[in-house]
Every structure is written in structure tokens, then in C-alpha cells.
Tab-separated table of C-alpha atoms in Angstrom:
chain	number	residue	atom	x	y	z
U	1	MET	CA	85.601	138.627	82.925
U	2	ARG	CA	83.230	135.994	84.260
U	3	ALA	CA	82.664	136.021	88.025
U	4	LEU	CA	81.160	133.370	90.270
U	5	GLY	CA	79.531	134.590	93.481
U	6	VAL	CA	78.768	132.225	96.363
U	7	ASP	CA	76.608	132.708	99.455
U	8	PRO	CA	77.494	129.719	101.684
U	9	GLY	CA	75.159	127.820	103.980
U	10	THR	CA	74.861	124.200	105.165
U	11	LEU	CA	71.159	124.024	104.168
U	12	ALA	CA	71.187	126.391	101.184
U	13	THR	CA	74.232	127.605	99.273
U	14	GLY	CA	73.430	130.175	96.595
U	15	TYR	CA	75.564	130.673	93.513
U	16	GLY	CA	75.421	133.234	90.715
U	17	ILE	CA	77.466	133.886	87.598
U	18	VAL	CA	77.795	137.229	85.789
U	19	ASP	CA	79.894	138.464	82.872
U	20	MET	CA	81.417	141.936	82.828
U	21	LYS	CA	82.543	143.591	79.580
U	22	GLY	CA	83.704	147.155	80.158
U	23	ASN	CA	81.057	148.467	82.533
U	24	ARG	CA	78.359	146.170	81.184
U	25	LEU	CA	77.080	143.390	83.424
U	26	THR	CA	75.296	140.359	81.960
U	27	HIS	CA	73.514	137.600	83.837
U	28	VAL	CA	74.832	134.115	83.009
U	29	GLY	CA	73.209	131.805	85.548
U	30	HIS	CA	72.249	131.208	89.159
U	31	GLY	CA	70.945	128.515	91.462
U	32	VAL	CA	70.684	127.213	95.011
U	33	ILE	CA	72.302	124.015	96.308
U	34	LYS	CA	69.756	122.734	98.804
U	35	THR	CA	70.595	119.936	101.217
U	36	SER	CA	68.265	117.862	103.348
U	37	PRO	CA	68.250	118.953	107.025
U	38	GLY	CA	67.813	115.300	108.005
U	39	ALA	CA	70.949	114.113	106.184
U	40	PRO	CA	74.236	113.693	108.107
U	41	LEU	CA	76.474	116.774	107.928
U	42	ALA	CA	79.242	114.895	106.060
U	43	ALA	CA	76.813	113.823	103.316
U	44	ARG	CA	75.559	117.406	102.971
U	45	LEU	CA	79.141	118.678	102.672
U	46	VAL	CA	79.839	116.170	99.887
U	47	GLN	CA	76.702	117.373	98.064
U	48	ILE	CA	77.633	121.080	98.392
U	49	HIS	CA	81.203	120.395	97.267
U	50	GLN	CA	80.274	118.220	94.294
U	51	GLU	CA	77.467	120.455	93.021
U	52	LEU	CA	79.771	123.478	93.210
U	53	VAL	CA	82.469	121.556	91.326
U	54	GLU	CA	79.838	120.911	88.619
U	55	VAL	CA	78.790	124.588	88.545
U	56	ILE	CA	82.446	125.603	88.074
U	57	ALA	CA	82.908	123.004	85.296
U	58	LYS	CA	79.734	124.193	83.545
U	59	TYR	CA	80.246	127.981	83.708
U	60	LYS	CA	84.075	128.174	83.840
U	61	PRO	CA	84.326	131.420	85.847
U	62	ASP	CA	87.592	133.413	85.672
U	63	GLU	CA	87.317	134.625	89.251
U	64	ALA	CA	85.172	134.146	92.311
U	65	GLY	CA	83.764	136.074	95.260
U	66	VAL	CA	82.575	134.368	98.433
U	67	GLU	CA	80.476	135.994	101.120
U	68	ASN	CA	82.171	136.131	104.486
U	69	VAL	CA	80.675	136.643	107.917
U	70	PHE	CA	81.969	138.682	110.775
U	71	HIS	CA	79.302	138.262	113.413
U	72	ALA	CA	77.695	134.860	113.721
U	73	LYS	CA	74.694	134.348	116.003
U	74	ASN	CA	76.728	132.005	118.177
U	75	ALA	CA	79.712	129.654	118.102
U	76	GLN	CA	77.591	126.642	117.064
U	77	SER	CA	76.088	128.360	114.016
U	78	ALA	CA	79.530	129.756	113.101
U	79	LEU	CA	81.013	126.250	113.330
U	80	LYS	CA	78.302	124.853	111.015
U	81	LEU	CA	78.667	127.662	108.492
U	82	GLY	CA	82.437	127.145	108.605
U	83	HIS	CA	81.997	123.535	107.427
U	84	ALA	CA	80.085	124.693	104.337
U	85	ARG	CA	82.561	127.499	103.617
U	86	GLY	CA	85.454	125.035	103.970
U	87	VAL	CA	84.259	122.713	101.203
U	88	ILE	CA	83.310	125.728	99.026
U	89	LEU	CA	86.735	127.395	99.311
U	90	LEU	CA	88.265	123.969	98.618
U	91	ALA	CA	86.287	123.545	95.356
U	92	ILE	CA	87.264	127.031	94.133
U	93	GLU	CA	90.937	126.688	95.118
U	94	LEU	CA	91.234	123.191	93.572
U	95	ALA	CA	89.890	124.667	90.297
U	96	GLY	CA	92.674	127.284	90.443
U	97	ILE	CA	90.222	130.205	90.439
U	98	PRO	CA	91.414	133.475	92.069
U	99	MET	CA	89.054	134.328	94.898
U	100	GLU	CA	88.164	137.253	97.130
U	101	GLU	CA	85.984	137.276	100.226
U	102	TYR	CA	83.429	140.023	100.865
U	103	MET	CA	81.550	141.082	103.977
U	104	PRO	CA	77.746	141.458	103.631
U	105	LEU	CA	78.187	145.215	104.213
U	106	GLN	CA	80.520	145.490	101.188
U	107	VAL	CA	78.162	143.468	98.991
U	108	LYS	CA	75.088	145.502	99.937
U	109	SER	CA	76.936	148.801	99.552
U	110	ALA	CA	78.159	147.770	96.090
U	111	VAL	CA	74.767	146.595	94.853
U	112	VAL	CA	72.168	148.693	96.688
U	113	GLY	CA	74.401	151.583	97.763
U	114	TYR	CA	73.325	151.017	101.357
U	115	GLY	CA	75.163	148.656	103.713
U	116	LYS	CA	72.115	147.776	105.780
U	117	ALA	CA	69.837	146.872	102.865
U	118	ASP	CA	67.597	143.846	103.474
U	119	LYS	CA	67.383	140.695	101.344
U	120	GLN	CA	64.360	141.989	99.401
U	121	GLN	CA	66.139	145.228	98.452
U	122	VAL	CA	69.159	143.216	97.285
U	123	GLN	CA	66.838	140.918	95.316
U	124	GLN	CA	65.120	143.899	93.610
U	125	MET	CA	68.385	145.618	92.758
U	126	VAL	CA	69.990	142.426	91.400
U	127	MET	CA	66.917	141.913	89.194
U	128	ARG	CA	67.222	145.469	87.866
U	129	LEU	CA	71.040	145.496	87.401
U	130	LEU	CA	70.999	142.182	85.527
U	131	ALA	CA	67.699	142.845	83.696
U	132	LEU	CA	66.162	139.598	84.972
U	133	ASP	CA	62.575	138.791	83.951
U	134	LYS	CA	61.746	137.713	87.486
U	135	LYS	CA	63.301	137.756	90.936
U	136	ALA	CA	65.914	135.112	91.709
U	137	PRO	CA	65.409	133.197	95.008
U	138	THR	CA	66.993	135.215	97.850
U	139	ASP	CA	69.930	132.796	98.329
U	140	ALA	CA	70.717	133.012	94.610
U	141	SER	CA	70.219	136.786	94.417
U	142	ASP	CA	72.586	137.197	97.384
U	143	ALA	CA	75.140	135.139	95.432
U	144	LEU	CA	74.560	137.206	92.270
U	145	ALA	CA	75.087	140.323	94.420
U	146	VAL	CA	78.473	138.914	95.522
U	147	ALA	CA	79.371	138.278	91.866
U	148	ILE	CA	78.358	141.868	90.956
U	149	CYS	CA	80.324	143.249	93.926
U	150	HIS	CA	83.394	141.277	92.842
U	151	SER	CA	83.059	142.352	89.172
U	152	GLN	CA	82.746	146.017	90.140
U	153	SER	CA	85.684	145.924	92.550
U	154	ARG	CA	87.838	144.190	89.910
U	155	GLY	CA	86.672	146.678	87.265
U	156	LEU	CA	87.580	149.549	89.569
U	157	LYS	CA	90.966	148.028	90.307
U	158	ARG	CA	91.708	147.617	86.596
U	159	ALA	CA	90.640	151.231	85.908
U	160	VAL	CA	92.981	152.464	88.642
U	161	ASP	CA	95.829	150.292	87.300
U	162	LEU	CA	95.289	151.582	83.728
U	163	ALA	CA	95.111	155.209	84.917
U	164	SER	CA	98.368	154.938	86.852
U	165	LEU	CA	99.946	153.166	83.862
U	166	SER	CA	98.925	155.930	81.418
U	167	ARG	CA	100.091	158.550	83.933
U	168	ARG	CA	103.501	156.878	84.095
U	169	ARG	CA	103.643	156.805	80.287
U	170	ARG	CA	102.983	160.505	79.954
B	1	MET	CA	89.224	96.826	112.753
B	2	ARG	CA	91.484	99.733	111.811
B	3	ALA	CA	90.417	103.146	113.090
B	4	LEU	CA	91.540	106.598	112.007
B	5	GLY	CA	91.284	109.360	114.598
B	6	VAL	CA	91.432	113.027	113.639
B	7	ASP	CA	91.882	116.136	115.787
B	8	PRO	CA	91.032	119.037	113.416
B	9	GLY	CA	92.662	122.483	113.330
B	10	THR	CA	93.452	125.035	110.629
B	11	LEU	CA	97.104	125.279	111.731
B	12	ALA	CA	97.649	121.729	112.987
B	13	THR	CA	95.453	118.713	112.275
B	14	GLY	CA	96.526	115.583	114.135
B	15	TYR	CA	95.813	112.086	112.849
B	16	GLY	CA	96.370	108.671	114.384
B	17	ILE	CA	95.699	105.112	113.269
B	18	VAL	CA	95.202	102.099	115.545
B	19	ASP	CA	94.244	98.471	114.978
B	20	MET	CA	91.980	96.604	117.361
B	21	LYS	CA	91.872	92.805	117.457
B	22	GLY	CA	89.601	91.543	120.211
B	23	ASN	CA	90.578	93.814	123.103
B	24	ARG	CA	94.116	94.314	121.837
B	25	LEU	CA	95.077	97.765	120.559
B	26	THR	CA	98.066	98.220	118.260
B	27	HIS	CA	99.624	101.473	117.108
B	28	VAL	CA	99.804	101.775	113.302
B	29	GLY	CA	100.822	105.372	112.646
B	30	HIS	CA	100.326	109.022	113.508
B	31	GLY	CA	101.270	112.486	112.325
B	32	VAL	CA	100.398	116.172	112.245
B	33	ILE	CA	99.366	118.118	109.132
B	34	LYS	CA	100.908	121.545	109.745
B	35	THR	CA	99.970	124.527	107.609
B	36	SER	CA	101.695	127.876	107.338
B	37	PRO	CA	99.899	130.648	109.297
B	38	GLY	CA	100.923	133.096	106.545
B	39	ALA	CA	99.267	131.101	103.739
B	40	PRO	CA	95.741	131.999	102.539
B	41	LEU	CA	92.994	129.974	104.242
B	42	ALA	CA	91.894	128.324	100.963
B	43	ALA	CA	95.436	127.055	100.302
B	44	ARG	CA	95.642	125.681	103.851
B	45	LEU	CA	92.316	123.881	103.390
B	46	VAL	CA	93.573	122.271	100.167
B	47	GLN	CA	96.693	121.091	102.028
B	48	ILE	CA	94.702	119.628	104.956
B	49	HIS	CA	92.273	117.899	102.587
B	50	GLN	CA	94.915	116.450	100.280
B	51	GLU	CA	97.240	115.243	103.038
B	52	LEU	CA	94.328	113.526	104.771
B	53	VAL	CA	93.300	111.906	101.462
B	54	GLU	CA	96.898	110.559	101.270
B	55	VAL	CA	96.782	109.315	104.885
B	56	ILE	CA	93.524	107.451	104.130
B	57	ALA	CA	95.003	105.946	100.936
B	58	LYS	CA	98.136	104.852	102.808
B	59	TYR	CA	96.559	103.313	105.921
B	60	LYS	CA	93.131	102.268	104.537
B	61	PRO	CA	91.175	102.635	107.827
B	62	ASP	CA	87.858	100.761	108.152
B	63	GLU	CA	86.265	103.458	110.280
B	64	ALA	CA	87.007	106.921	111.579
B	65	GLY	CA	86.460	109.103	114.632
B	66	VAL	CA	86.667	112.894	114.487
B	67	GLU	CA	86.912	115.166	117.500
B	68	ASN	CA	84.006	117.562	117.817
B	69	VAL	CA	83.757	120.772	119.795
B	70	PHE	CA	80.884	122.073	121.807
B	71	HIS	CA	82.243	125.278	123.250
B	72	ALA	CA	84.445	127.386	121.034
B	73	LYS	CA	86.218	130.449	122.445
B	74	ASN	CA	84.211	132.696	120.123
B	75	ALA	CA	82.335	132.724	116.825
B	76	GLN	CA	85.447	133.651	114.810
B	77	SER	CA	87.524	130.742	116.113
B	78	ALA	CA	84.521	128.394	115.677
B	79	LEU	CA	84.157	129.566	112.059
B	80	LYS	CA	87.850	128.904	111.360
B	81	LEU	CA	87.783	125.470	112.972
B	82	GLY	CA	84.611	124.713	110.986
B	83	HIS	CA	86.509	125.269	107.719
B	84	ALA	CA	89.110	122.651	108.680
B	85	ARG	CA	86.467	120.185	109.905
B	86	GLY	CA	84.521	120.661	106.651
B	87	VAL	CA	87.357	119.528	104.393
B	88	ILE	CA	88.229	116.690	106.829
B	89	LEU	CA	84.672	115.285	106.944
B	90	LEU	CA	84.594	115.636	103.136
B	91	ALA	CA	87.773	113.544	102.718
B	92	ILE	CA	86.446	110.791	105.007
B	93	GLU	CA	82.954	110.745	103.455
B	94	LEU	CA	84.333	110.731	99.883
B	95	ALA	CA	86.424	107.670	100.843
B	96	GLY	CA	83.210	105.947	102.023
B	97	ILE	CA	84.515	105.447	105.563
B	98	PRO	CA	81.883	105.215	108.351
B	99	MET	CA	82.523	108.006	110.825
B	100	GLU	CA	81.561	109.018	114.342
B	101	GLU	CA	82.157	112.316	116.097
B	102	TYR	CA	83.334	112.500	119.720
B	103	MET	CA	83.366	115.320	122.225
B	104	PRO	CA	86.690	115.947	124.039
B	105	LEU	CA	85.004	114.816	127.271
B	106	GLN	CA	84.156	111.419	125.751
B	107	VAL	CA	87.669	110.984	124.365
B	108	LYS	CA	89.366	111.862	127.657
B	109	SER	CA	86.989	109.669	129.668
B	110	ALA	CA	87.657	106.718	127.337
B	111	VAL	CA	91.437	107.078	127.385
B	112	VAL	CA	92.351	108.577	130.767
B	113	GLY	CA	89.159	107.702	132.665
B	114	TYR	CA	88.762	111.374	133.574
B	115	GLY	CA	86.872	113.855	131.364
B	116	LYS	CA	88.907	116.879	132.423
B	117	ALA	CA	92.332	115.343	131.799
B	118	ASP	CA	94.864	117.734	130.246
B	119	LYS	CA	96.811	117.202	127.017
B	120	GLN	CA	99.865	115.859	128.885
B	121	GLN	CA	97.808	113.222	130.706
B	122	VAL	CA	96.250	112.153	127.395
B	123	GLN	CA	99.723	112.018	125.841
B	124	GLN	CA	101.060	109.831	128.687
B	125	MET	CA	98.100	107.467	128.607
B	126	VAL	CA	98.177	107.112	124.797
B	127	MET	CA	101.908	106.280	125.022
B	128	ARG	CA	101.183	103.596	127.643
B	129	LEU	CA	98.071	102.098	125.963
B	130	LEU	CA	99.819	101.814	122.577
B	131	ALA	CA	103.248	100.889	124.037
B	132	LEU	CA	104.970	103.741	122.194
B	133	ASP	CA	108.725	104.197	122.694
B	134	LYS	CA	108.279	107.941	123.041
B	135	LYS	CA	105.490	110.482	123.351
B	136	ALA	CA	103.649	111.484	120.201
B	137	PRO	CA	103.273	115.255	119.640
B	138	THR	CA	100.155	116.471	121.497
B	139	ASP	CA	98.091	117.033	118.313
B	140	ALA	CA	98.884	113.490	117.161
B	141	SER	CA	98.328	111.946	120.602
B	142	ASP	CA	94.936	113.682	120.779
B	143	ALA	CA	94.105	112.083	117.416
B	144	LEU	CA	95.334	108.665	118.607
B	145	ALA	CA	93.109	109.143	121.681
B	146	VAL	CA	90.124	109.699	119.360
B	147	ALA	CA	91.035	106.516	117.447
B	148	ILE	CA	91.286	104.579	120.739
B	149	CYS	CA	87.960	106.035	121.942
B	150	HIS	CA	86.308	105.025	118.658
B	151	SER	CA	87.799	101.510	118.752
B	152	GLN	CA	86.628	100.964	122.318
B	153	SER	CA	83.133	102.256	121.670
B	154	ARG	CA	82.836	100.059	118.558
B	155	GLY	CA	84.233	97.089	120.497
B	156	LEU	CA	81.703	97.695	123.248
B	157	LYS	CA	78.872	97.993	120.719
B	158	ARG	CA	79.890	94.696	119.093
B	159	ALA	CA	80.088	92.953	122.485
B	160	VAL	CA	76.577	94.182	123.338
B	161	ASP	CA	75.305	93.081	119.914
B	162	LEU	CA	76.882	89.618	120.319
B	163	ALA	CA	75.531	89.258	123.872
B	164	SER	CA	71.993	90.109	122.811
B	165	LEU	CA	72.362	87.783	119.804
B	166	SER	CA	73.467	84.826	122.000
B	167	ARG	CA	70.710	85.643	124.499
B	168	ARG	CA	68.150	85.479	121.706
B	169	ARG	CA	69.645	82.145	120.538
B	170	ARG	CA	69.360	80.591	123.981
């Protein structure tokens, strides 16, 4: 199962792709969609949307995880972030890819085992779990962490489904 | 000049189209894109985006005005509204239509002459200005008000440009 993870932002949107076979995770790719702060918001949204469409076309993920937020600094920053998330969810949904949303706490717990881990700890752990030669930029490693979190939660779900199936068969 | 006005919302997005020739405003069309509250957010965003793409293809506006917000109730409602605005700005920008954003205060001042007018006053005034037989639904009349506001502000800008041009010619 190939999972796409996305960490949305109007200035920097990270993405990461991992494969999971059994319990084995493999790194496939990652990157950051950076937009110019001086550009009009609408132009930045087009860039985020189109680059993500290209990422999906290139890597063909089976499923996707997108980082959610619960507490935004204020209404204005939440509104801005919402714009980026809107065009991201649109790209994933238009590609027909099943998607889950994850809170930062869930992602950090899944990857570092500690819900209040900082970006550097996530970056270190992502590098170790995916056997990367060097650290990915923090926006991309956050996105890879979302992809790992999604893969693990799907793996767990499948294991539970199989166990209950074999129990019913007995 | 044909203007599209949009009043964004995740559950109801109003749109309205008006033509302006000289100082004369004519009603062209309006409607409300309603999504199901039970549907997943991503599916609702696809619906808003695609219906607006169809509206643009049908009415071929020259320009667009989109209502902005300054104060949201809270970060969560701002985030949600941001999602809808994101896919709306994307549709307009992808169609290559020049766009302006207007605060509710600007829209109400332009249409009713009073920045704190309520939705019913806007509805009444839109019906009168566009000589409608009956009231448009409030979401649609808000969108028509944005289209009127945009048309007037563009008309004013052109008049100023022409005046300064003729002054320079003198």
C-alpha cells in the first residue's frame, strides 16, 4: 500500500510518499511546495493545487493522510490555512484517493511515541524509520510522518479485520 | 462588463451575475450551491468547485468579486470557511478571471449605503436595484450584492481613469 502524506500550508506544503509491505516501510519520495509570499493568494492556491496534482500523477498513491489542525493561533491564520487545505483536499478527492485526516498529536504519537514531540524529533525519527541518508526538510518530514501514521493505522486496521475474520472462521 | 459575485460557505455558496453598461445594472442570473451537511468535507469541496466551474462556463463573467471575512466566530469556523474560499478562488483563477475581494462592510455600504445593514435590507435593495420580480434567497442576494459592489467600484475606477486621461489631454 502506497500512502501520500500532506502537511498543508499557504507558504509551504510538505508532501511525502511511503510504501508499506507487511510491517516494512519504504521511503518513496518527498518534497515541499513553496509559494512566494508576495504572490496573490489565488495564484498561490493554483500552484499548490497543480503541483499536488502532479505529485499524485507521478507517485500514484493508493491512499492519503492529511494533517489537520485543532487549535489555530487565531481566526485569520486558520482562514488562510483553510484555503490551502481546501485545494489540497480537492486534488486528492478529484483523484479518487481515499483519505483520512490526522491531528498533530496522533502523528507524533505514531512516529515518535510522544504526542508533544517537536519538529526536530519528528525529523530524526522519520529519518531513522525510513532509513534516509540525510534529514528531510521539516515540512517534508512532517508530511512523511503523516504518511507513516496513516500506513500504520491502516496496517493495524487490516490486522484487526483479519484477526476477527479468522476468529469467525474457527 | 459582466461581473460574478460569490458569497462563500461550506454549506451554502451564493453566486450572482450582473451586467453593467454605463451606469445601468442588469440582472443576469443567481443561485445557491447547497451541499449536504452529512457529506464528507472533501466531497462538498468538489461539489462547490465543480458547480462554480459550470457557473463560470455558462455565464462567462469578465471579472469577479468574492466576499471576504475579517472576523470569524472562532478558528474552527474560519478554517471551514477557508476550505470553501480556497476551492472558489481556485476556480476563478483557473478560469483566468480578474478578481477582487470585498469585506461585508464594503458590500453593504455600496448596495444599501449603510455598512451595518442586515441580510433582509441587502435582499430588498438588491431586488430594487436589479428590478427583480421577487426576492432572491439571502445567500444569492448577498452574492448579487458583491457583484453590484464590484461593478460599481470598477465603474468608478474607470470614470476616474477617464477623467484623469481627459485632464492630461487638455
